mmCIF file of C-alpha atoms and ligand atoms in Angstrom:
data_model
loop_
_atom_site.group_PDB
_atom_site.id
_atom_site.type_symbol
_atom_site.label_atom_id
_atom_site.label_comp_id
_atom_site.label_asym_id
_atom_site.label_seq_id
_atom_site.Cartn_x
_atom_site.Cartn_y
_atom_site.Cartn_z
ATOM 1 C CA MET A 16 92.956 70.728 120.544
ATOM 2 C CA LYS A 17 93.810 71.137 124.060
ATOM 3 C CA PRO A 18 91.430 72.360 126.210
ATOM 4 C CA PHE A 19 93.446 75.451 127.286
ATOM 5 C CA GLU A 20 95.302 75.989 124.102
ATOM 6 C CA GLY A 21 96.159 79.515 123.193
ATOM 7 C CA GLN A 22 95.322 80.424 126.771
ATOM 8 C CA ILE A 23 97.632 82.623 129.321
ATOM 9 C CA ALA A 24 97.845 81.241 133.091
ATOM 10 C CA LEU A 25 99.632 82.643 135.967
ATOM 11 C CA VAL A 26 100.698 80.457 138.785
ATOM 12 C CA THR A 27 101.927 81.633 141.959
ATOM 13 C CA GLY A 28 103.929 79.235 144.081
ATOM 14 C CA ALA A 29 104.735 77.403 140.960
ATOM 15 C CA SER A 30 108.087 76.251 142.231
ATOM 16 C CA ARG A 31 106.953 73.534 144.335
ATOM 17 C CA GLY A 32 103.636 71.855 145.757
ATOM 18 C CA ILE A 33 100.270 72.300 144.501
ATOM 19 C CA GLY A 34 101.329 75.307 142.634
ATOM 20 C CA ALA A 35 104.050 73.447 140.429
ATOM 21 C CA ALA A 36 101.670 70.308 139.883
ATOM 22 C CA THR A 37 98.962 72.796 138.714
ATOM 23 C CA ALA A 38 101.100 74.557 136.474
ATOM 24 C CA GLU A 39 102.279 71.391 134.806
ATOM 25 C CA ALA A 40 99.179 70.146 134.458
ATOM 26 C CA LEU A 41 97.855 73.266 132.740
ATOM 27 C CA ALA A 42 100.698 73.183 130.431
ATOM 28 C CA ALA A 43 99.874 69.492 129.542
ATOM 29 C CA GLN A 44 96.634 70.851 128.436
ATOM 30 C CA GLY A 45 97.974 73.685 126.545
ATOM 31 C CA ALA A 46 97.968 76.785 128.485
ATOM 32 C CA HIS A 47 101.119 78.806 128.368
ATOM 33 C CA VAL A 48 102.169 78.928 131.799
ATOM 34 C CA VAL A 49 103.644 81.897 133.556
ATOM 35 C CA LEU A 50 105.701 80.729 136.682
ATOM 36 C CA THR A 51 106.197 82.565 139.794
ATOM 37 C CA ALA A 52 107.716 81.934 143.130
ATOM 38 C CA ARG A 53 111.087 83.033 144.617
ATOM 39 C CA ASP A 54 113.299 79.759 144.068
ATOM 40 C CA VAL A 55 114.740 80.586 140.654
ATOM 41 C CA LYS A 56 116.550 76.950 140.192
ATOM 42 C CA ALA A 57 112.769 75.325 141.566
ATOM 43 C CA LEU A 58 111.080 77.147 138.483
ATOM 44 C CA GLU A 59 113.740 76.367 136.436
ATOM 45 C CA ALA A 60 113.398 72.494 136.794
ATOM 46 C CA ILE A 61 109.401 72.816 136.427
ATOM 47 C CA GLU A 62 110.085 74.842 133.264
ATOM 48 C CA GLN A 63 111.994 72.016 132.225
ATOM 49 C CA ARG A 64 109.668 69.398 132.848
ATOM 50 C CA ILE A 65 107.106 71.171 131.041
ATOM 51 C CA PHE A 66 109.167 71.870 127.887
ATOM 52 C CA GLU A 67 110.318 68.075 128.050
ATOM 53 C CA ALA A 68 106.740 67.472 128.075
ATOM 54 C CA GLY A 69 105.666 69.458 125.102
ATOM 55 C CA GLY A 70 104.287 72.523 127.000
ATOM 56 C CA SER A 71 105.081 76.111 127.249
ATOM 57 C CA ALA A 72 106.244 78.159 130.059
ATOM 58 C CA THR A 73 107.821 81.514 130.866
ATOM 59 C CA LEU A 74 109.867 82.277 134.240
ATOM 60 C CA ALA A 75 108.899 85.056 136.564
ATOM 61 C CA PRO A 76 110.581 85.001 139.956
ATOM 62 C CA VAL A 77 108.879 87.380 142.099
ATOM 63 C CA ASP A 78 108.745 87.663 146.018
ATOM 64 C CA LEU A 79 105.021 88.496 146.886
ATOM 65 C CA LYS A 80 106.365 90.542 149.931
ATOM 66 C CA GLU A 81 107.564 92.985 147.321
ATOM 67 C CA THR A 82 104.403 94.236 145.353
ATOM 68 C CA ASP A 83 106.616 96.291 142.833
ATOM 69 C CA GLY A 84 107.473 92.555 141.458
ATOM 70 C CA LEU A 85 103.843 91.991 140.546
ATOM 71 C CA THR A 86 103.236 95.304 139.180
ATOM 72 C CA ARG A 87 106.059 94.954 136.637
ATOM 73 C CA LEU A 88 104.938 91.442 135.898
ATOM 74 C CA ALA A 89 101.527 92.449 135.281
ATOM 75 C CA GLY A 90 103.082 95.198 132.779
ATOM 76 C CA ALA A 91 104.947 92.411 131.137
ATOM 77 C CA ILE A 92 102.327 90.186 130.512
ATOM 78 C CA ALA A 93 100.081 93.206 129.066
ATOM 79 C CA GLU A 94 102.956 93.979 126.874
ATOM 80 C CA ARG A 95 103.513 90.542 125.620
ATOM 81 C CA TRP A 96 99.661 89.035 125.562
ATOM 82 C CA GLY A 97 97.441 91.744 126.337
ATOM 83 C CA GLN A 98 95.472 89.670 128.939
ATOM 84 C CA LEU A 99 95.566 86.810 131.492
ATOM 85 C CA ASP A 100 92.739 83.848 131.228
ATOM 86 C CA ILE A 101 93.831 81.883 134.463
ATOM 87 C CA LEU A 102 95.211 82.714 137.742
ATOM 88 C CA VAL A 103 95.888 80.053 140.214
ATOM 89 C CA HIS A 104 97.159 81.834 143.645
ATOM 90 C CA SER A 105 99.120 78.726 145.372
ATOM 91 C CA ALA A 106 101.723 80.355 147.216
ATOM 92 C CA ALA A 107 101.350 80.848 150.934
ATOM 93 C CA VAL A 108 103.262 80.671 153.850
ATOM 94 C CA LEU A 109 102.684 78.520 157.239
ATOM 95 C CA PRO A 110 103.688 80.146 160.339
ATOM 96 C CA GLN A 111 104.802 78.258 163.307
ATOM 97 C CA ALA A 112 101.777 76.548 165.106
ATOM 98 C CA THR A 113 101.196 78.229 168.394
ATOM 99 C CA ALA A 114 98.851 79.690 170.830
ATOM 100 C CA VAL A 115 97.754 83.268 170.025
ATOM 101 C CA VAL A 116 99.220 84.635 172.938
ATOM 102 C CA ASP A 117 103.134 83.076 171.848
ATOM 103 C CA LEU A 118 102.439 84.387 168.146
ATOM 104 C CA ASP A 119 105.653 85.841 167.039
ATOM 105 C CA GLN A 120 104.587 89.240 165.756
ATOM 106 C CA LYS A 121 107.600 89.132 163.078
ATOM 107 C CA ALA A 122 106.237 85.714 161.437
ATOM 108 C CA LEU A 123 102.728 86.952 162.013
ATOM 109 C CA SER A 124 103.256 90.119 159.898
ATOM 110 C CA GLU A 125 105.205 88.052 157.151
ATOM 111 C CA ALA A 126 102.210 85.388 157.182
ATOM 112 C CA PHE A 127 100.256 88.491 156.486
ATOM 113 C CA ASN A 128 102.137 89.955 154.106
ATOM 114 C CA VAL A 129 102.562 86.816 151.815
ATOM 115 C CA ASN A 130 99.155 85.309 152.672
ATOM 116 C CA ALA A 131 96.651 88.373 152.889
ATOM 117 C CA LEU A 132 98.579 91.826 151.375
ATOM 118 C CA ALA A 133 100.015 89.956 148.608
ATOM 119 C CA SER A 134 96.554 88.508 147.527
ATOM 120 C CA HIS A 135 95.214 92.219 147.297
ATOM 121 C CA ALA A 136 98.282 93.111 145.539
ATOM 122 C CA LEU A 137 97.782 90.080 142.847
ATOM 123 C CA LEU A 138 94.015 91.088 142.161
ATOM 124 C CA TYR A 139 94.607 94.632 142.066
ATOM 125 C CA SER A 140 97.543 94.117 139.683
ATOM 126 C CA PHE A 141 95.971 91.746 137.539
ATOM 127 C CA ASP A 142 92.294 92.694 137.411
ATOM 128 C CA ARG A 143 92.484 94.704 134.553
ATOM 129 C CA LEU A 144 94.077 91.749 132.195
ATOM 130 C CA LEU A 145 91.356 89.172 133.413
ATOM 131 C CA ARG A 146 88.654 91.407 132.332
ATOM 132 C CA ARG A 147 90.295 91.543 129.203
ATOM 133 C CA SER A 148 89.984 87.807 128.670
ATOM 134 C CA PRO A 149 86.485 86.258 127.349
ATOM 135 C CA ASP A 150 86.459 83.783 129.888
ATOM 136 C CA ALA A 151 88.973 84.707 132.886
ATOM 137 C CA ARG A 152 89.130 82.328 135.847
ATOM 138 C CA VAL A 153 90.615 82.789 139.418
ATOM 139 C CA LEU A 154 91.474 79.965 141.579
ATOM 140 C CA LEU A 155 92.546 80.320 145.189
ATOM 141 C CA LEU A 156 94.009 77.643 147.250
ATOM 142 C CA THR A 157 92.278 77.995 150.834
ATOM 143 C CA SER A 158 91.778 75.982 153.723
ATOM 144 C CA PRO A 159 89.234 74.921 156.402
ATOM 145 C CA VAL A 160 90.716 76.916 159.281
ATOM 146 C CA ALA A 161 90.189 80.079 157.336
ATOM 147 C CA ARG A 162 86.254 79.646 158.658
ATOM 148 C CA HIS A 163 86.623 77.089 161.125
ATOM 149 C CA ALA A 164 88.989 78.491 164.368
ATOM 150 C CA ALA A 165 91.433 75.619 165.690
ATOM 151 C CA ALA A 166 93.767 75.850 168.547
ATOM 152 C CA TYR A 167 97.192 76.982 167.900
ATOM 153 C CA TRP A 168 96.488 77.697 164.147
ATOM 154 C CA ALA A 169 95.684 81.224 164.462
ATOM 155 C CA GLY A 170 98.944 82.870 162.415
ATOM 156 C CA TYR A 171 97.970 80.513 159.467
ATOM 157 C CA ALA A 172 94.085 80.397 159.924
ATOM 158 C CA ALA A 173 93.630 84.581 160.529
ATOM 159 C CA THR A 174 95.988 85.106 157.349
ATOM 160 C CA LYS A 175 93.939 82.436 155.117
ATOM 161 C CA ALA A 176 90.672 84.009 156.083
ATOM 162 C CA ALA A 177 91.472 87.464 155.045
ATOM 163 C CA GLN A 178 92.833 86.019 151.642
ATOM 164 C CA GLU A 179 89.527 84.131 151.376
ATOM 165 C CA MET A 180 87.476 87.463 151.901
ATOM 166 C CA LEU A 181 89.607 89.360 149.520
ATOM 167 C CA PHE A 182 88.999 86.576 146.920
ATOM 168 C CA GLU A 183 85.454 86.380 147.786
ATOM 169 C CA CYS A 184 84.501 89.868 147.891
ATOM 170 C CA TYR A 185 86.225 90.695 144.536
ATOM 171 C CA ALA A 186 84.162 87.572 142.755
ATOM 172 C CA LEU A 187 80.977 89.287 144.072
ATOM 173 C CA GLU A 188 82.258 92.669 142.641
ATOM 174 C CA VAL A 189 82.690 91.248 139.269
ATOM 175 C CA ARG A 190 80.655 88.954 138.602
ATOM 176 C CA ASN A 191 77.854 91.134 136.826
ATOM 177 C CA VAL A 192 80.291 93.141 135.259
ATOM 178 C CA SER A 193 82.622 91.066 133.738
ATOM 179 C CA LYS A 194 83.769 87.815 132.284
ATOM 180 C CA VAL A 195 85.757 86.851 135.584
ATOM 181 C CA ARG A 196 84.963 83.946 137.778
ATOM 182 C CA VAL A 197 86.518 82.883 141.022
ATOM 183 C CA ALA A 198 86.766 79.272 142.584
ATOM 184 C CA LEU A 199 88.080 78.995 146.251
ATOM 185 C CA VAL A 200 89.200 75.311 147.014
ATOM 186 C CA ASN A 201 90.261 73.508 149.681
ATOM 187 C CA PRO A 202 92.522 70.676 148.332
ATOM 188 C CA GLY A 203 92.358 68.455 151.403
ATOM 189 C CA ALA A 204 95.526 67.173 152.855
ATOM 190 C CA VAL A 205 98.215 67.089 150.063
ATOM 191 C CA ARG A 206 101.657 65.474 150.379
ATOM 192 C CA THR A 207 103.952 69.181 150.142
ATOM 193 C CA ALA A 208 106.430 70.930 151.971
ATOM 194 C CA MET A 209 103.633 72.561 153.920
ATOM 195 C CA ARG A 210 101.729 69.542 154.880
ATOM 196 C CA ALA A 211 105.056 68.127 156.680
ATOM 197 C CA LYS A 212 105.782 71.142 158.306
ATOM 198 C CA ALA A 213 102.141 71.002 159.792
ATOM 199 C CA PHE A 214 102.244 67.508 160.212
ATOM 200 C CA PRO A 215 106.051 66.430 161.025
ATOM 201 C CA GLY A 216 104.939 63.190 162.420
ATOM 202 C CA GLU A 217 102.765 62.010 159.663
ATOM 203 C CA ASP A 218 103.844 59.551 156.906
ATOM 204 C CA PRO A 219 104.097 61.330 153.615
ATOM 205 C CA GLN A 220 102.762 58.469 151.763
ATOM 206 C CA SER A 221 99.215 58.690 153.555
ATOM 207 C CA VAL A 222 98.420 61.680 151.877
ATOM 208 C CA PRO A 223 97.969 62.316 148.184
ATOM 209 C CA PRO A 224 100.559 63.705 146.208
ATOM 210 C CA PRO A 225 100.177 66.987 144.520
ATOM 211 C CA GLU A 226 99.565 65.877 140.971
ATOM 212 C CA ALA A 227 96.261 64.340 142.188
ATOM 213 C CA VAL A 228 94.985 67.292 143.018
ATOM 214 C CA ALA A 229 96.266 69.207 140.306
ATOM 215 C CA GLU A 230 94.375 66.987 137.827
ATOM 216 C CA ARG A 231 90.871 67.970 139.774
ATOM 217 C CA LEU A 232 91.999 71.599 139.831
ATOM 218 C CA ALA A 233 92.819 71.659 135.986
ATOM 219 C CA ALA A 234 89.442 69.783 135.205
ATOM 220 C CA LEU A 235 87.719 72.602 137.372
ATOM 221 C CA LEU A 236 89.065 75.384 135.395
ATOM 222 C CA GLY A 237 87.524 73.873 132.035
ATOM 223 C CA GLU A 238 83.953 73.555 133.590
ATOM 224 C CA GLN A 239 81.709 76.603 133.814
ATOM 225 C CA PHE A 240 81.484 76.826 137.673
ATOM 226 C CA ALA A 241 79.108 79.836 139.067
ATOM 227 C CA SER A 242 81.171 82.446 140.732
ATOM 228 C CA PRO A 243 81.803 82.678 143.626
ATOM 229 C CA TYR A 244 82.335 78.678 143.746
ATOM 230 C CA ARG A 245 83.755 76.497 146.324
ATOM 231 C CA GLU A 246 84.855 73.212 146.717
ATOM 232 C CA ASP A 247 86.473 70.968 149.130
ATOM 233 C CA VAL A 248 88.427 68.215 147.044
ATOM 234 C CA ASN A 249 88.521 65.054 148.983
ATOM 235 C CA LEU A 250 91.089 62.525 147.478
ATOM 236 C CA ALA A 251 91.520 60.707 150.595
ATOM 237 C CA SER A 252 88.221 59.054 150.543
HETATM 238 P P1 LIG B 325 104.265 74.670 149.582
HETATM 239 O O1 LIG B 325 104.584 73.233 149.040
HETATM 240 O O2 LIG B 325 104.908 74.906 150.741
HETATM 241 O O3 LIG B 325 104.477 75.524 148.671
HETATM 242 C C1 LIG B 325 104.246 76.958 148.612
HETATM 243 C C2 LIG B 325 104.689 77.761 147.473
HETATM 244 O O4 LIG B 325 104.509 79.319 147.991
HETATM 245 C C3 LIG B 325 105.903 77.602 147.140
HETATM 246 O O5 LIG B 325 106.008 77.490 145.771
HETATM 247 C C4 LIG B 325 106.749 79.114 147.873
HETATM 248 O O6 LIG B 325 107.784 79.366 146.612
HETATM 249 C C5 LIG B 325 105.813 80.039 147.733
HETATM 250 N N1 LIG B 325 106.001 81.147 148.385
HETATM 251 C C6 LIG B 325 106.043 81.216 149.680
HETATM 252 N N2 LIG B 325 106.524 82.227 150.202
HETATM 253 C C7 LIG B 325 106.491 82.892 148.917
HETATM 254 C C8 LIG B 325 106.730 84.353 148.790
HETATM 255 N N3 LIG B 325 106.995 85.387 149.875
HETATM 256 N N4 LIG B 325 106.782 84.982 147.413
HETATM 257 C C9 LIG B 325 106.519 84.313 146.393
HETATM 258 N N5 LIG B 325 106.128 82.773 146.318
HETATM 259 C C10 LIG B 325 106.120 81.945 147.596
HETATM 260 O O7 LIG B 325 102.567 74.758 149.875
HETATM 261 P P2 LIG B 325 101.616 73.643 149.388
HETATM 262 O O8 LIG B 325 101.205 72.761 150.166
HETATM 263 O O9 LIG B 325 101.616 73.489 147.749
HETATM 264 O O10 LIG B 325 100.321 74.868 149.588
HETATM 265 C C11 LIG B 325 99.841 75.359 148.258
HETATM 266 C C12 LIG B 325 98.490 76.244 148.461
HETATM 267 O O11 LIG B 325 97.574 75.371 149.359
HETATM 268 C C13 LIG B 325 98.613 76.973 149.952
HETATM 269 O O12 LIG B 325 97.692 78.073 149.748
HETATM 270 C C14 LIG B 325 98.025 76.189 151.059
HETATM 271 O O13 LIG B 325 97.826 77.138 152.149
HETATM 272 C C15 LIG B 325 96.868 75.587 150.493
HETATM 273 N N6 LIG B 325 96.626 74.226 151.306
HETATM 274 C C16 LIG B 325 97.464 73.329 151.089
HETATM 275 C C17 LIG B 325 97.167 72.015 151.947
HETATM 276 C C18 LIG B 325 98.142 70.676 152.071
HETATM 277 O O14 LIG B 325 97.857 69.836 152.383
HETATM 278 N N7 LIG B 325 99.424 70.835 151.389
HETATM 279 C C19 LIG B 325 96.051 72.077 152.750
HETATM 280 C C20 LIG B 325 95.204 73.113 152.319
HETATM 281 C C21 LIG B 325 95.397 74.278 151.832
HETATM 282 P P3 LIG B 325 109.299 79.895 147.094
HETATM 283 O O15 LIG B 325 109.908 79.572 148.365
HETATM 284 O O16 LIG B 325 110.392 79.439 145.787
HETATM 285 O O17 LIG B 325 109.080 81.533 147.031
#
């Protein structure tokens, strides 16, 4: 019996990077994974890899900027499975690093939409289904800049801080009245498109691949962590 056999997991940002690797890791351990992001071709490739490895998955392309898509997805999951056991929220955008006074309002608004407002829409849309699970786990991928100010990182930091607050407040609200537990995990430096955009001069081979962090995330989802739980994954050492 695999650890997540019979469980339904929704993974955002499943088209690449940490989300894709985590979806594959959960599927390898028996979960049926609902893969969501915008890039349908990339999602299909991940679904194919999951099938070839003997796992099962369902494609659910959604643009997180359009909350109607999440409402429809929650309705479809409710109809088909009746509950959601695992929600991994990996999708995010990284606005261009720049001084606060030079931040482009349009880019900042998009980052707030994807990183913060969509987080609210996710929790709002899936809370009911999570509460129906006997052991629901919500895992947010976060970053140290959500808590520690850094010059030129405001666009990303402010939106990740808002995202963290939404998940942490939610964790406190549900922990005594439901079986929903929430983990906020900083994955550390991981070899992804987002990392390459943040540090274009860095040799990608000098940072760990997403599969390494995904292994830790899948293990954590199998643990009895107390909610809200925080972890800094440090694979570099
Ligand atoms: P990534 O490779 O850039 O992947 C981001 C994912 O978000 C993609 O699957 C993308 O899919 C999805 N996404 C972006 N905009 C979207 C939208 N409007 N609607 C739906 N999906 C959208 O990033 P990553 O490095 O794997 O990062 C994953 C998480 O880890 C993020 O929350 C990030 O803040 C956090 N993190 C990463 C690092 C690192 O070193 N990589 C460090 C600290 C924290 P589509 O383009 O197909 O929509």
